[in-house]
Coordinates of C-alpha atoms in Angstrom, one line a residue:
M1 CA 268.3 -53.8 -99.2
L2 CA 270.0 -50.8 -101.0
A3 CA 272.7 -53.2 -102.6
P4 CA 271.3 -56.8 -102.5
R5 CA 273.7 -59.8 -103.3
G6 CA 273.8 -61.8 -106.6
A7 CA 272.4 -60.7 -109.7
R8 CA 270.9 -57.4 -108.4
A9 CA 274.2 -56.4 -106.8
R10 CA 275.8 -52.9 -107.2
L11 CA 279.3 -52.5 -106.9
T12 CA 280.9 -49.2 -105.5
V13 CA 284.6 -48.6 -106.3
L14 CA 286.1 -45.7 -104.3
I15 CA 289.1 -43.7 -105.7
F16 CA 291.8 -41.9 -103.7
H17 CA 295.1 -40.3 -104.6
R18 CA 296.8 -39.5 -101.5
V19 CA 296.6 -39.9 -97.6
L20 CA 298.2 -36.6 -96.0
P21 CA 300.1 -36.6 -92.7
S22 CA 298.0 -33.6 -91.8
P23 CA 295.6 -31.3 -93.4
D24 CA 296.8 -29.4 -96.3
P25 CA 294.8 -26.1 -97.2
L26 CA 295.9 -26.2 -100.7
R27 CA 295.1 -29.9 -101.2
P28 CA 291.4 -29.9 -99.5
S29 CA 290.1 -32.9 -101.2
E30 CA 292.7 -35.2 -99.8
P31 CA 292.1 -36.9 -96.6
D32 CA 294.8 -36.8 -93.7
V33 CA 295.4 -40.0 -92.0
Q34 CA 293.0 -39.4 -89.2
E35 CA 290.0 -38.6 -91.8
F36 CA 291.1 -41.3 -94.1
E37 CA 291.1 -44.1 -91.0
A38 CA 287.5 -42.8 -89.9
K39 CA 286.4 -43.1 -93.5
M40 CA 287.8 -46.7 -93.8
S41 CA 286.5 -47.8 -90.5
C42 CA 282.9 -46.6 -91.6
V43 CA 283.4 -48.3 -95.1
S44 CA 284.5 -51.6 -93.2
R45 CA 281.3 -51.5 -91.2
W46 CA 278.8 -50.5 -94.0
F47 CA 280.2 -52.5 -96.9
N48 CA 281.8 -56.0 -98.0
V49 CA 285.3 -54.8 -99.2
L50 CA 286.5 -57.0 -102.0
P51 CA 289.8 -57.0 -103.8
L52 CA 288.7 -55.4 -107.3
A53 CA 289.8 -58.4 -109.2
D54 CA 287.4 -60.5 -107.2
A55 CA 284.8 -57.8 -107.7
V56 CA 285.2 -58.0 -111.5
R57 CA 284.7 -61.7 -111.5
G58 CA 281.6 -61.4 -109.5
L59 CA 280.3 -58.8 -111.8
S60 CA 280.8 -61.4 -114.7
T61 CA 279.3 -64.5 -112.8
G62 CA 276.5 -62.8 -110.7
D63 CA 278.1 -63.9 -107.5
L64 CA 278.6 -60.6 -105.3
P65 CA 277.8 -60.1 -101.7
E66 CA 275.5 -57.8 -100.3
C67 CA 276.9 -54.0 -100.6
P68 CA 280.2 -54.9 -102.3
L69 CA 282.9 -52.2 -102.5
S70 CA 286.6 -51.8 -103.8
I71 CA 289.0 -49.5 -102.9
T72 CA 291.4 -47.8 -105.4
F73 CA 294.3 -45.3 -105.4
D74 CA 295.8 -43.5 -108.5
D75 CA 299.3 -42.4 -109.4
G76 CA 301.7 -43.9 -107.2
Y77 CA 302.2 -41.5 -104.3
L78 CA 304.6 -42.4 -101.6
D79 CA 301.8 -41.9 -98.8
N80 CA 300.0 -44.5 -100.3
Y81 CA 302.7 -46.8 -98.9
T82 CA 303.8 -45.0 -95.8
L83 CA 300.3 -43.9 -94.6
A84 CA 297.6 -45.6 -96.4
L85 CA 298.9 -49.4 -96.3
P86 CA 299.2 -49.2 -92.7
I87 CA 295.7 -48.3 -92.0
L88 CA 294.3 -50.7 -94.7
T89 CA 296.3 -53.4 -93.1
R90 CA 295.1 -52.8 -89.6
L91 CA 291.4 -52.9 -90.8
G92 CA 291.7 -55.8 -92.8
L93 CA 291.0 -54.0 -96.0
H94 CA 292.4 -54.7 -99.6
A95 CA 293.1 -52.1 -102.2
T96 CA 294.3 -51.7 -105.7
F97 CA 296.9 -49.1 -106.5
F98 CA 297.0 -47.8 -110.1
V99 CA 300.7 -46.5 -110.8
A100 CA 301.9 -44.2 -113.4
S101 CA 305.3 -46.1 -114.0
G102 CA 307.2 -43.1 -115.3
F103 CA 307.0 -41.2 -112.1
L104 CA 308.5 -43.8 -109.8
D105 CA 311.9 -43.6 -108.3
G106 CA 312.3 -39.8 -107.9
G107 CA 309.7 -38.4 -110.4
R108 CA 307.0 -35.8 -110.0
M109 CA 303.7 -35.3 -111.4
W110 CA 303.2 -31.7 -113.1
N111 CA 300.2 -30.8 -111.0
D112 CA 302.1 -31.2 -108.1
T113 CA 304.8 -28.8 -109.5
V114 CA 302.0 -26.3 -110.0
I115 CA 300.7 -26.7 -106.5
E116 CA 304.2 -26.3 -104.8
A117 CA 305.0 -23.2 -107.0
I118 CA 301.8 -21.4 -105.9
R119 CA 302.7 -22.7 -102.3
A120 CA 305.9 -20.9 -102.6
H121 CA 304.8 -17.7 -104.1
R122 CA 304.8 -14.7 -101.6
A123 CA 303.6 -11.7 -103.4
G124 CA 299.8 -11.2 -104.0
I125 CA 299.8 -11.3 -107.9
L126 CA 301.7 -14.1 -110.0
D127 CA 302.2 -12.7 -113.2
L128 CA 302.6 -15.4 -116.0
R129 CA 301.9 -13.6 -119.0
K130 CA 305.3 -14.2 -120.2
L131 CA 304.5 -17.8 -120.2
G132 CA 301.4 -17.1 -122.5
L133 CA 299.2 -17.6 -119.2
Q134 CA 297.4 -14.9 -116.9
Q135 CA 297.8 -13.2 -113.8
Y136 CA 296.7 -15.0 -110.7
R137 CA 295.8 -13.7 -107.2
T138 CA 297.8 -15.6 -104.5
G139 CA 297.4 -13.4 -101.6
T140 CA 295.1 -15.6 -99.5
T141 CA 294.5 -19.5 -99.2
A142 CA 291.3 -19.2 -101.0
E143 CA 292.9 -17.2 -103.8
R144 CA 295.8 -19.9 -104.0
R145 CA 293.4 -22.6 -104.3
E146 CA 291.8 -20.9 -107.2
A147 CA 295.1 -20.1 -108.8
I148 CA 295.9 -23.9 -108.8
H149 CA 292.4 -24.8 -110.1
Q150 CA 292.7 -22.2 -113.0
L151 CA 296.2 -23.2 -113.7
V152 CA 295.7 -27.2 -113.6
S153 CA 292.5 -26.6 -115.7
E154 CA 294.8 -24.6 -118.3
L155 CA 297.3 -27.1 -118.4
M156 CA 295.5 -30.3 -118.2
Y157 CA 294.7 -30.9 -121.9
R158 CA 297.9 -29.6 -123.3
P159 CA 300.6 -32.1 -124.9
A160 CA 302.4 -33.8 -122.0
D161 CA 305.9 -31.9 -122.5
E162 CA 304.3 -28.9 -122.8
R163 CA 302.5 -28.9 -119.6
T164 CA 305.5 -30.3 -117.6
N165 CA 307.6 -27.5 -119.2
L166 CA 305.1 -24.8 -118.2
A167 CA 304.6 -26.3 -114.7
T168 CA 308.5 -26.2 -114.4
A169 CA 308.7 -22.7 -115.6
I170 CA 306.1 -21.5 -113.2
A171 CA 308.1 -23.0 -110.4
A172 CA 311.2 -21.3 -111.5
L173 CA 309.4 -18.0 -111.4
T174 CA 308.2 -18.4 -107.9
G175 CA 311.6 -19.8 -106.6
A176 CA 309.9 -23.0 -105.4
R177 CA 311.7 -25.7 -103.7
L178 CA 310.3 -28.8 -105.5
P179 CA 310.1 -32.1 -103.6
E180 CA 311.5 -35.3 -105.1
D181 CA 310.1 -37.7 -102.6
L182 CA 306.4 -37.6 -103.4
M183 CA 306.2 -40.9 -105.4
M184 CA 306.9 -44.5 -104.5
T185 CA 310.1 -46.3 -105.5
S186 CA 310.0 -49.5 -107.2
Q187 CA 310.8 -51.1 -103.9
H188 CA 307.8 -49.7 -102.5
V189 CA 305.5 -51.0 -105.4
A190 CA 306.9 -54.4 -104.8
A191 CA 306.4 -54.3 -101.1
L192 CA 302.6 -53.2 -101.7
H193 CA 302.4 -56.5 -103.9
R194 CA 304.1 -58.4 -101.2
H195 CA 301.6 -57.2 -98.5
G196 CA 298.7 -58.5 -100.6
M197 CA 297.6 -55.5 -102.1
A198 CA 297.0 -55.3 -106.1
V199 CA 299.1 -53.2 -108.4
G200 CA 297.4 -51.9 -111.7
A201 CA 298.7 -49.9 -114.5
H202 CA 298.0 -46.3 -115.1
T203 CA 300.2 -45.5 -118.3
V204 CA 303.8 -44.2 -118.0
T205 CA 303.3 -40.5 -118.0
H206 CA 299.7 -40.0 -117.3
P207 CA 298.7 -38.5 -120.8
I208 CA 295.3 -37.7 -121.9
L209 CA 294.9 -40.8 -124.1
L210 CA 292.4 -39.0 -126.5
G211 CA 295.2 -36.5 -127.1
L212 CA 297.8 -39.0 -128.4
S213 CA 298.1 -41.0 -131.6
A214 CA 296.8 -44.6 -131.5
A215 CA 300.5 -46.0 -131.4
K216 CA 301.7 -43.6 -128.4
A217 CA 298.5 -44.3 -126.6
R218 CA 299.2 -48.1 -126.9
D219 CA 302.6 -47.7 -125.9
E220 CA 301.9 -45.9 -122.8
I221 CA 299.5 -48.6 -121.6
A222 CA 301.7 -51.6 -122.6
A223 CA 305.0 -50.1 -121.3
S224 CA 303.4 -49.2 -117.9
K225 CA 302.0 -52.8 -117.7
A226 CA 305.4 -54.2 -118.7
H227 CA 307.3 -52.1 -116.0
L228 CA 305.1 -53.0 -113.2
E229 CA 305.1 -56.6 -114.1
R230 CA 309.0 -56.6 -114.0
I231 CA 308.8 -54.7 -110.6
T232 CA 306.1 -57.1 -108.9
Q233 CA 307.1 -60.3 -110.8
A234 CA 303.2 -61.0 -111.4
P235 CA 300.6 -60.2 -113.9
V236 CA 299.1 -56.8 -114.0
T237 CA 295.6 -57.2 -115.1
L238 CA 293.8 -54.2 -114.0
F239 CA 294.2 -50.6 -115.6
A240 CA 292.9 -46.9 -114.7
Y241 CA 292.4 -44.5 -117.7
P242 CA 294.3 -41.2 -116.8
K243 CA 292.0 -38.7 -115.6
G244 CA 289.4 -41.0 -116.8
V245 CA 286.3 -39.2 -118.0
P246 CA 284.5 -41.2 -120.6
A247 CA 284.5 -39.5 -124.1
R248 CA 286.7 -36.5 -122.7
D249 CA 289.6 -38.3 -121.7
Y250 CA 289.5 -41.7 -123.3
G251 CA 287.5 -43.4 -126.1
R252 CA 286.4 -46.7 -127.4
E253 CA 289.7 -47.3 -129.1
H254 CA 291.5 -47.0 -125.7
V255 CA 289.0 -49.7 -124.2
A256 CA 289.8 -51.7 -127.2
M257 CA 293.6 -51.4 -126.6
V258 CA 293.4 -52.2 -122.9
R259 CA 291.3 -55.4 -123.7
D260 CA 293.6 -56.4 -126.5
L261 CA 296.9 -56.0 -124.4
G262 CA 295.7 -58.5 -121.8
F263 CA 293.9 -56.6 -119.0
K264 CA 291.0 -58.2 -117.4
A265 CA 289.3 -54.9 -116.5
A266 CA 289.6 -51.1 -116.4
V267 CA 288.3 -48.2 -114.3
S268 CA 287.1 -44.6 -115.1
T269 CA 286.4 -41.8 -113.1
A270 CA 282.5 -41.7 -114.1
W271 CA 280.4 -41.7 -111.0
G272 CA 278.0 -44.4 -110.5
V273 CA 278.1 -48.2 -109.7
S274 CA 278.6 -51.3 -111.8
R275 CA 276.0 -53.9 -112.2
V276 CA 276.2 -57.5 -113.4
G277 CA 276.6 -57.3 -117.1
S278 CA 278.3 -53.9 -117.0
D279 CA 281.3 -53.3 -119.0
V280 CA 284.3 -54.2 -116.9
F281 CA 286.6 -52.3 -119.0
Q282 CA 284.7 -49.0 -118.0
I283 CA 284.1 -49.7 -114.3
P284 CA 282.9 -46.4 -112.7
R285 CA 284.4 -44.9 -109.4
F286 CA 283.4 -42.5 -106.9
T287 CA 284.9 -39.9 -104.5
P288 CA 282.7 -38.6 -101.5
W289 CA 284.1 -35.4 -100.5
D290 CA 282.1 -35.1 -97.1
R291 CA 284.1 -34.9 -93.7
L292 CA 281.4 -35.9 -91.5
S293 CA 280.8 -39.8 -91.3
W294 CA 277.0 -39.7 -91.8
K295 CA 277.2 -37.3 -94.9
Y296 CA 279.8 -39.4 -96.2
G297 CA 277.6 -42.4 -95.7
A298 CA 274.7 -40.8 -97.3
R299 CA 276.7 -39.8 -100.3
L300 CA 277.6 -43.4 -100.8
V301 CA 274.1 -44.3 -100.7
Q302 CA 273.2 -41.7 -103.3
N303 CA 275.7 -43.0 -105.5
L304 CA 274.2 -46.4 -105.6
F305 CA 271.4 -45.0 -107.6
R306 CA 273.5 -43.1 -110.3
S307 CA 273.6 -44.1 -113.8
S308 CA 277.4 -44.1 -114.9
Y309 CA 278.3 -42.9 -118.3
Q310 CA 280.5 -44.7 -120.6
T311 CA 281.8 -44.6 -124.2
A312 CA 279.4 -46.0 -126.6

């Protein structure tokens, strides 16, 4: 048995961000509804899908079923509610939705601004040197993808206000019409909770925690928790570190903050699985990218044998 029950169990946690109505060539890593339903159908056959909170308890007690798996979504996109939730409900699957609370009710994440700016650009070269950036080729789909990758990588670790302002300036130069309905409203988040799904915190503005002062990092974590608890009228006990790479995006001090603020567990984006006795405040998560079901399954099996990386 690749993932036996009990004390030898290995917990897989999947991470998604969006489910699209149709394939988007500028978002190749995001599944559309057809692909997502096919993947979830496979997961429901191959694994015992558990609410993440139940899986966390199992990691502590050694009481996990064979092939345990939990499903998570990050950020709080509207399609989590309109497209993913109906599929999960139809298949009888549970998911945890980690919401960056500051983008609810009409907000937009800076990386989406960059994507829509590149989508709107009609010339073959986007010259951003006046913004302190570079020139980017945008003539083909492949070039647009590369331009998005380069810009997101360039802005990711800048201060939150700076990266937002730069993304907005890029969009202004391209004349992009920016969507205002990408994220959920507070009512959607409350409805997820009423449907039996879990809502977790993901900070307010999705900053890189290691780039903040200790006071600011703690406030981002605590304020997100408090806001989501007001919306759901229920305790929020699960947290996802923004970007989530251990020692690069968050550190030991942030793990301690999350624990001290009353969360029961937290997830990273390090690949691998959790075992009984693993640190439940640094649960690894995995995103298989394969389109074909058999390759998707093979990647999941491969992940069962990875050693996850955590902060010291």
